[in-house]
């Protein structure tokens, strides 16, 4: 797969637009869990042992769920919030591209995300 990277300015702009739409009051810390579940209607699913695979979290192809390591979610709230925000970054930056892809198997999806 050919990898290309977005300029930092484009990523920052997308983050600002996201926050303007979903968190216009601008309070800190950003209530990322509430934005994910209540505003975006995405389910957060904690999985025991996910970290053993050196994965903090991942999103489903349809962006209907975000899976996160249970230990991180329960015991490292700052890191968990970063992981959740990171996965939302994938949604904001890549959803149109991912939506254009059709995967016939889990293996095809895995190759795509690796």
Tab-separated table of N, CA and C in Angstrom:
chain	number	residue	atom	x	y	z
A	1	UNK	N	0.845	-1.173	0.000
A	1	UNK	CA	0.000	0.000	0.000
A	1	UNK	C	0.892	1.239	0.000
A	2	UNK	N	0.580	2.192	-0.808
A	2	UNK	CA	1.314	3.451	-0.865
A	2	UNK	C	0.838	4.330	0.286
A	3	UNK	N	1.780	4.796	1.068
A	3	UNK	CA	1.421	5.654	2.182
A	3	UNK	C	1.693	7.095	1.815
A	4	UNK	N	0.752	7.930	2.135
A	4	UNK	CA	0.964	9.359	1.979
A	4	UNK	C	0.527	10.012	3.280
A	5	UNK	N	1.092	11.138	3.553
A	5	UNK	CA	0.824	11.803	4.813
A	5	UNK	C	0.235	13.173	4.551
A	6	UNK	N	-0.713	13.538	5.386
A	6	UNK	CA	-1.315	14.858	5.291
A	6	UNK	C	-0.397	15.871	5.963
A	7	UNK	N	-0.330	17.053	5.422
A	7	UNK	CA	0.446	18.096	6.089
A	7	UNK	C	-0.153	18.404	7.466
A	8	UNK	N	0.690	18.767	8.410
A	8	UNK	CA	0.247	19.067	9.774
A	8	UNK	C	-0.837	20.144	9.782
A	9	UNK	N	-0.738	21.098	8.864
A	9	UNK	CA	-1.734	22.179	8.804
A	9	UNK	C	-3.114	21.633	8.457
A	10	UNK	N	-3.174	20.625	7.573
A	10	UNK	CA	-4.457	20.030	7.196
A	10	UNK	C	-5.068	19.261	8.363
A	11	UNK	N	-4.221	18.575	9.112
A	11	UNK	CA	-4.698	17.821	10.274
A	11	UNK	C	-5.209	18.787	11.339
A	12	UNK	N	-4.450	19.841	11.584
A	12	UNK	CA	-4.878	20.838	12.573
A	12	UNK	C	-6.187	21.497	12.160
A	13	UNK	N	-6.324	21.812	10.893
A	13	UNK	CA	-7.547	22.427	10.390
A	13	UNK	C	-8.745	21.499	10.575
A	14	UNK	N	-8.553	20.221	10.286
A	14	UNK	CA	-9.636	19.246	10.466
A	14	UNK	C	-10.021	19.130	11.938
A	15	UNK	N	-9.038	19.165	12.829
A	15	UNK	CA	-9.317	19.097	14.269
A	15	UNK	C	-10.097	20.323	14.728
A	16	UNK	N	-9.719	21.479	14.240
A	16	UNK	CA	-10.421	22.719	14.606
A	16	UNK	C	-11.867	22.679	14.112
A	17	UNK	N	-12.065	22.216	12.891
A	17	UNK	CA	-13.430	22.090	12.348
A	17	UNK	C	-14.256	21.100	13.163
A	18	UNK	N	-13.659	19.976	13.523
A	18	UNK	CA	-14.351	18.971	14.325
A	18	UNK	C	-14.792	19.573	15.657
A	19	UNK	N	-13.863	20.240	16.329
A	19	UNK	CA	-14.191	20.832	17.626
A	19	UNK	C	-15.226	21.943	17.504
A	20	UNK	N	-15.168	22.717	16.450
A	20	UNK	CA	-16.160	23.772	16.244
A	20	UNK	C	-17.556	23.173	16.071
A	21	UNK	N	-17.621	22.027	15.433
A	21	UNK	CA	-18.912	21.380	15.194
A	21	UNK	C	-19.441	20.647	16.424
A	22	UNK	N	-18.549	19.938	17.128
A	22	UNK	CA	-19.004	19.053	18.201
A	22	UNK	C	-18.682	19.536	19.612
A	23	UNK	N	-17.799	20.506	19.751
A	23	UNK	CA	-17.412	20.976	21.088
A	23	UNK	C	-17.132	22.474	21.037
A	24	UNK	N	-18.124	23.220	20.587
A	24	UNK	CA	-17.942	24.651	20.360
A	24	UNK	C	-17.686	25.450	21.642
A	25	UNK	N	-18.067	24.913	22.818
A	25	UNK	CA	-17.811	25.659	24.053
A	25	UNK	C	-16.328	25.689	24.416
A	26	UNK	N	-15.536	24.730	23.889
A	26	UNK	CA	-14.090	24.768	24.038
A	26	UNK	C	-13.538	24.443	25.414
A	27	UNK	N	-14.334	23.837	26.281
A	27	UNK	CA	-13.835	23.509	27.621
A	27	UNK	C	-12.764	22.427	27.549
A	28	UNK	N	-11.908	22.430	28.571
A	28	UNK	CA	-10.826	21.462	28.699
A	28	UNK	C	-11.045	20.718	30.009
A	29	UNK	N	-10.902	19.440	30.085
A	29	UNK	CA	-10.569	18.549	28.975
A	29	UNK	C	-11.762	18.354	28.044
A	30	UNK	N	-11.460	18.069	26.812
A	30	UNK	CA	-12.510	17.793	25.822
A	30	UNK	C	-13.186	16.484	26.221
A	31	UNK	N	-14.493	16.463	26.312
A	31	UNK	CA	-15.204	15.245	26.728
A	31	UNK	C	-15.293	14.230	25.583
A	32	UNK	N	-14.150	13.649	25.230
A	32	UNK	CA	-14.063	12.811	24.031
A	32	UNK	C	-14.996	11.614	24.083
A	33	UNK	N	-15.131	10.987	25.264
A	33	UNK	CA	-16.014	9.826	25.360
A	33	UNK	C	-17.455	10.210	25.052
A	34	UNK	N	-17.901	11.347	25.591
A	34	UNK	CA	-19.271	11.801	25.346
A	34	UNK	C	-19.475	12.185	23.879
A	35	UNK	N	-18.479	12.836	23.292
A	35	UNK	CA	-18.594	13.200	21.879
A	35	UNK	C	-18.729	11.947	21.016
A	36	UNK	N	-17.934	10.939	21.327
A	36	UNK	CA	-17.956	9.702	20.551
A	36	UNK	C	-19.303	9.018	20.674
A	37	UNK	N	-19.747	8.814	21.909
A	37	UNK	CA	-20.956	8.028	22.108
A	37	UNK	C	-22.248	8.821	21.865
A	38	UNK	N	-22.321	10.044	22.345
A	38	UNK	CA	-23.571	10.798	22.263
A	38	UNK	C	-23.726	11.586	20.965
A	39	UNK	N	-22.657	12.213	20.519
A	39	UNK	CA	-22.750	13.030	19.302
A	39	UNK	C	-22.547	12.208	18.027
A	40	UNK	N	-21.523	11.364	18.035
A	40	UNK	CA	-21.198	10.596	16.832
A	40	UNK	C	-21.908	9.245	16.771
A	41	UNK	N	-22.501	8.843	17.899
A	41	UNK	CA	-23.234	7.563	17.984
A	41	UNK	C	-22.324	6.371	17.672
A	42	UNK	N	-21.089	6.440	18.165
A	42	UNK	CA	-20.123	5.359	18.004
A	42	UNK	C	-19.973	4.674	19.360
A	43	UNK	N	-20.035	3.360	19.354
A	43	UNK	CA	-19.925	2.589	20.595
A	43	UNK	C	-18.451	2.367	20.940
A	44	UNK	N	-18.092	2.627	22.202
A	44	UNK	CA	-16.750	2.340	22.696
A	44	UNK	C	-16.791	0.962	23.340
A	45	UNK	N	-15.908	0.074	22.868
A	45	UNK	CA	-15.881	-1.297	23.353
A	45	UNK	C	-14.493	-1.587	23.925
A	46	UNK	N	-14.433	-1.875	25.225
A	46	UNK	CA	-13.167	-2.222	25.871
A	46	UNK	C	-12.954	-3.728	25.755
A	47	UNK	N	-11.748	-4.118	25.321
A	47	UNK	CA	-11.415	-5.531	25.123
A	47	UNK	C	-10.220	-5.895	25.999
A	48	UNK	N	-10.393	-6.929	26.809
A	48	UNK	CA	-9.277	-7.409	27.633
A	48	UNK	C	-8.198	-8.005	26.747
A	49	UNK	N	-6.956	-7.629	27.035
A	49	UNK	CA	-5.807	-8.229	26.359
A	49	UNK	C	-5.448	-7.650	25.009
A	50	UNK	N	-6.136	-6.622	24.553
A	50	UNK	CA	-5.821	-6.043	23.244
A	50	UNK	C	-4.383	-5.515	23.219
A	51	UNK	N	-3.944	-4.954	24.330
A	51	UNK	CA	-2.592	-4.427	24.406
A	51	UNK	C	-1.516	-5.477	24.202
A	52	UNK	N	-1.838	-6.741	24.466
A	52	UNK	CA	-0.862	-7.824	24.262
A	52	UNK	C	-0.470	-7.937	22.789
A	53	UNK	N	-1.326	-7.441	21.904
A	53	UNK	CA	-1.048	-7.458	20.465
A	53	UNK	C	-0.407	-6.147	20.004
A	54	UNK	N	0.000	-5.330	20.985
A	54	UNK	CA	0.619	-4.027	20.729
A	54	UNK	C	-0.332	-3.096	19.962
A	55	UNK	N	-1.613	-3.220	20.311
A	55	UNK	CA	-2.651	-2.372	19.727
A	55	UNK	C	-3.365	-1.667	20.870
A	56	UNK	N	-3.403	-0.346	20.832
A	56	UNK	CA	-4.139	0.402	21.851
A	56	UNK	C	-5.625	0.449	21.533
A	57	UNK	N	-5.941	0.592	20.251
A	57	UNK	CA	-7.329	0.685	19.849
A	57	UNK	C	-7.450	0.630	18.338
A	58	UNK	N	-8.660	0.409	17.869
A	58	UNK	CA	-8.932	0.433	16.435
A	58	UNK	C	-10.412	0.698	16.203
A	59	UNK	N	-10.729	1.166	15.014
A	59	UNK	CA	-12.106	1.429	14.614
A	59	UNK	C	-12.556	0.374	13.616
A	60	UNK	N	-13.844	0.109	13.607
A	60	UNK	CA	-14.370	-0.790	12.589
A	60	UNK	C	-14.440	-0.045	11.261
A	61	UNK	N	-14.532	-0.803	10.193
A	61	UNK	CA	-14.592	-0.229	8.846
A	61	UNK	C	-15.721	0.787	8.715
A	62	UNK	N	-16.849	0.507	9.319
A	62	UNK	CA	-18.015	1.396	9.208
A	62	UNK	C	-17.975	2.537	10.225
A	63	UNK	N	-16.945	2.553	11.084
A	63	UNK	CA	-16.820	3.541	12.149
A	63	UNK	C	-18.040	3.517	13.078
A	64	UNK	N	-18.553	2.318	13.340
A	64	UNK	CA	-19.675	2.178	14.272
A	64	UNK	C	-19.200	1.843	15.678
A	65	UNK	N	-17.985	1.311	15.799
A	65	UNK	CA	-17.401	0.991	17.088
A	65	UNK	C	-15.929	1.388	17.098
A	66	UNK	N	-15.471	1.725	18.297
A	66	UNK	CA	-14.047	1.897	18.553
A	66	UNK	C	-13.712	0.892	19.641
A	67	UNK	N	-12.760	0.024	19.348
A	67	UNK	CA	-12.293	-0.953	20.320
A	67	UNK	C	-11.035	-0.408	20.976
A	68	UNK	N	-10.944	-0.598	22.291
A	68	UNK	CA	-9.811	-0.078	23.054
A	68	UNK	C	-9.412	-1.121	24.095
A	69	UNK	N	-8.121	-1.169	24.392
A	69	UNK	CA	-7.632	-2.094	25.408
A	69	UNK	C	-8.297	-1.793	26.747
A	70	UNK	N	-8.863	-2.824	27.377
A	70	UNK	CA	-9.592	-2.682	28.631
A	70	UNK	C	-8.701	-2.122	29.748
A	71	UNK	N	-7.482	-2.607	29.849
A	71	UNK	CA	-6.583	-2.130	30.894
A	71	UNK	C	-6.297	-0.641	30.719
A	72	UNK	N	-6.053	-0.231	29.484
A	72	UNK	CA	-5.809	1.187	29.214
A	72	UNK	C	-7.057	2.003	29.556
A	73	UNK	N	-8.203	1.530	29.123
A	73	UNK	CA	-9.459	2.259	29.322
A	73	UNK	C	-9.785	2.438	30.804
A	74	UNK	N	-9.477	1.423	31.608
A	74	UNK	CA	-9.819	1.460	33.028
A	74	UNK	C	-8.730	2.084	33.906
A	75	UNK	N	-7.470	1.989	33.483
A	75	UNK	CA	-6.373	2.377	34.370
A	75	UNK	C	-5.482	3.508	33.882
A	76	UNK	N	-5.560	3.872	32.625
A	76	UNK	CA	-4.732	4.961	32.079
A	76	UNK	C	-5.632	5.914	31.308
A	77	UNK	N	-6.425	6.665	32.037
A	77	UNK	CA	-7.473	7.471	31.398
A	77	UNK	C	-6.916	8.481	30.399
A	78	UNK	N	-5.787	9.113	30.700
A	78	UNK	CA	-5.233	10.086	29.750
A	78	UNK	C	-4.810	9.399	28.457
A	79	UNK	N	-4.151	8.252	28.584
A	79	UNK	CA	-3.742	7.508	27.385
A	79	UNK	C	-4.974	7.002	26.641
A	80	UNK	N	-5.979	6.545	27.360
A	80	UNK	CA	-7.207	6.059	26.726
A	80	UNK	C	-7.899	7.190	25.960
A	81	UNK	N	-7.930	8.359	26.546
A	81	UNK	CA	-8.561	9.495	25.870
A	81	UNK	C	-7.802	9.856	24.597
A	82	UNK	N	-6.456	9.755	24.663
A	82	UNK	CA	-5.651	9.986	23.463
A	82	UNK	C	-5.986	8.952	22.395
A	83	UNK	N	-6.067	7.678	22.783
A	83	UNK	CA	-6.378	6.613	21.831
A	83	UNK	C	-7.736	6.856	21.183
A	84	UNK	N	-8.723	7.220	21.970
A	84	UNK	CA	-10.059	7.491	21.422
A	84	UNK	C	-10.017	8.673	20.452
A	85	UNK	N	-9.320	9.735	20.840
A	85	UNK	CA	-9.206	10.903	19.956
A	85	UNK	C	-8.456	10.538	18.673
A	86	UNK	N	-7.437	9.699	18.800
A	86	UNK	CA	-6.678	9.249	17.633
A	86	UNK	C	-7.600	8.508	16.654
A	87	UNK	N	-8.435	7.636	17.179
A	87	UNK	CA	-9.364	6.897	16.309
A	87	UNK	C	-10.383	7.829	15.663
A	88	UNK	N	-10.827	8.844	16.372
A	88	UNK	CA	-11.726	9.837	15.774
A	88	UNK	C	-10.995	10.608	14.681
A	89	UNK	N	-9.702	10.809	14.863
A	89	UNK	CA	-8.903	11.435	13.804
A	89	UNK	C	-8.957	10.633	12.518
A	90	UNK	N	-8.907	9.310	12.635
A	90	UNK	CA	-9.043	8.464	11.441
A	90	UNK	C	-10.398	8.683	10.784
A	91	UNK	N	-11.437	8.762	11.581
A	91	UNK	CA	-12.778	8.991	11.040
A	91	UNK	C	-12.828	10.326	10.301
A	92	UNK	N	-12.363	11.375	10.952
A	92	UNK	CA	-12.430	12.722	10.378
A	92	UNK	C	-11.584	12.834	9.114
A	93	UNK	N	-10.395	12.264	9.139
A	93	UNK	CA	-9.469	12.438	8.026
A	93	UNK	C	-9.645	11.429	6.893
A	94	UNK	N	-10.130	10.229	7.211
A	94	UNK	CA	-10.086	9.161	6.214
A	94	UNK	C	-11.426	8.522	5.847
A	95	UNK	N	-12.517	8.906	6.495
A	95	UNK	CA	-13.790	8.215	6.255
A	95	UNK	C	-14.199	8.190	4.777
A	96	UNK	N	-14.126	9.291	4.060
A	96	UNK	CA	-14.526	9.210	2.640
A	96	UNK	C	-13.687	8.203	1.844
A	97	UNK	N	-12.405	8.150	2.126
A	97	UNK	CA	-11.528	7.209	1.425
A	97	UNK	C	-11.870	5.772	1.809
A	98	UNK	N	-12.017	5.520	3.099
A	98	UNK	CA	-12.353	4.168	3.559
A	98	UNK	C	-13.705	3.740	3.026
A	99	UNK	N	-14.675	4.666	3.001
A	99	UNK	CA	-16.011	4.341	2.476
A	99	UNK	C	-15.972	3.928	1.012
A	100	UNK	N	-14.976	4.399	0.275
A	100	UNK	CA	-14.895	4.067	-1.152
A	100	UNK	C	-14.342	2.662	-1.391
A	101	UNK	N	-13.832	2.027	-0.336
A	101	UNK	CA	-13.251	0.694	-0.450
A	101	UNK	C	-14.283	-0.369	-0.085
A	102	UNK	N	-14.232	-1.475	-0.785
A	102	UNK	CA	-15.096	-2.613	-0.476
A	102	UNK	C	-14.189	-3.776	-0.101
A	103	UNK	N	-14.425	-4.317	1.078
A	103	UNK	CA	-13.613	-5.427	1.568
A	103	UNK	C	-14.456	-6.694	1.556
A	104	UNK	N	-13.891	-7.749	0.971
A	104	UNK	CA	-14.614	-9.013	0.872
A	104	UNK	C	-14.308	-9.949	2.025
A	105	UNK	N	-13.318	-9.580	2.837
A	105	UNK	CA	-12.965	-10.437	3.965
A	105	UNK	C	-12.254	-9.617	5.032
A	106	UNK	N	-12.175	-10.192	6.211
A	106	UNK	CA	-11.441	-9.568	7.294
A	106	UNK	C	-9.967	-9.440	6.910
A	107	UNK	N	-9.451	-10.429	6.203
A	107	UNK	CA	-8.054	-10.398	5.787
A	107	UNK	C	-7.773	-9.203	4.870
A	108	UNK	N	-8.693	-8.889	3.961
A	108	UNK	CA	-8.520	-7.728	3.091
A	108	UNK	C	-8.494	-6.443	3.926
A	109	UNK	N	-9.369	-6.333	4.906
A	109	UNK	CA	-9.410	-5.168	5.788
A	109	UNK	C	-8.082	-5.053	6.546
A	110	UNK	N	-7.586	-6.171	7.078
A	110	UNK	CA	-6.322	-6.153	7.818
A	110	UNK	C	-5.176	-5.674	6.925
A	111	UNK	N	-5.112	-6.181	5.701
A	111	UNK	CA	-4.041	-5.743	4.785
A	111	UNK	C	-4.162	-4.252	4.505
A	112	UNK	N	-5.372	-3.772	4.379
A	112	UNK	CA	-5.612	-2.358	4.101
A	112	UNK	C	-5.116	-1.471	5.246
A	113	UNK	N	-5.408	-1.854	6.470
A	113	UNK	CA	-5.039	-0.987	7.604
A	113	UNK	C	-3.589	-1.136	8.017
A	114	UNK	N	-2.918	-2.187	7.586
A	114	UNK	CA	-1.505	-2.360	7.929
A	114	UNK	C	-0.713	-1.572	6.955
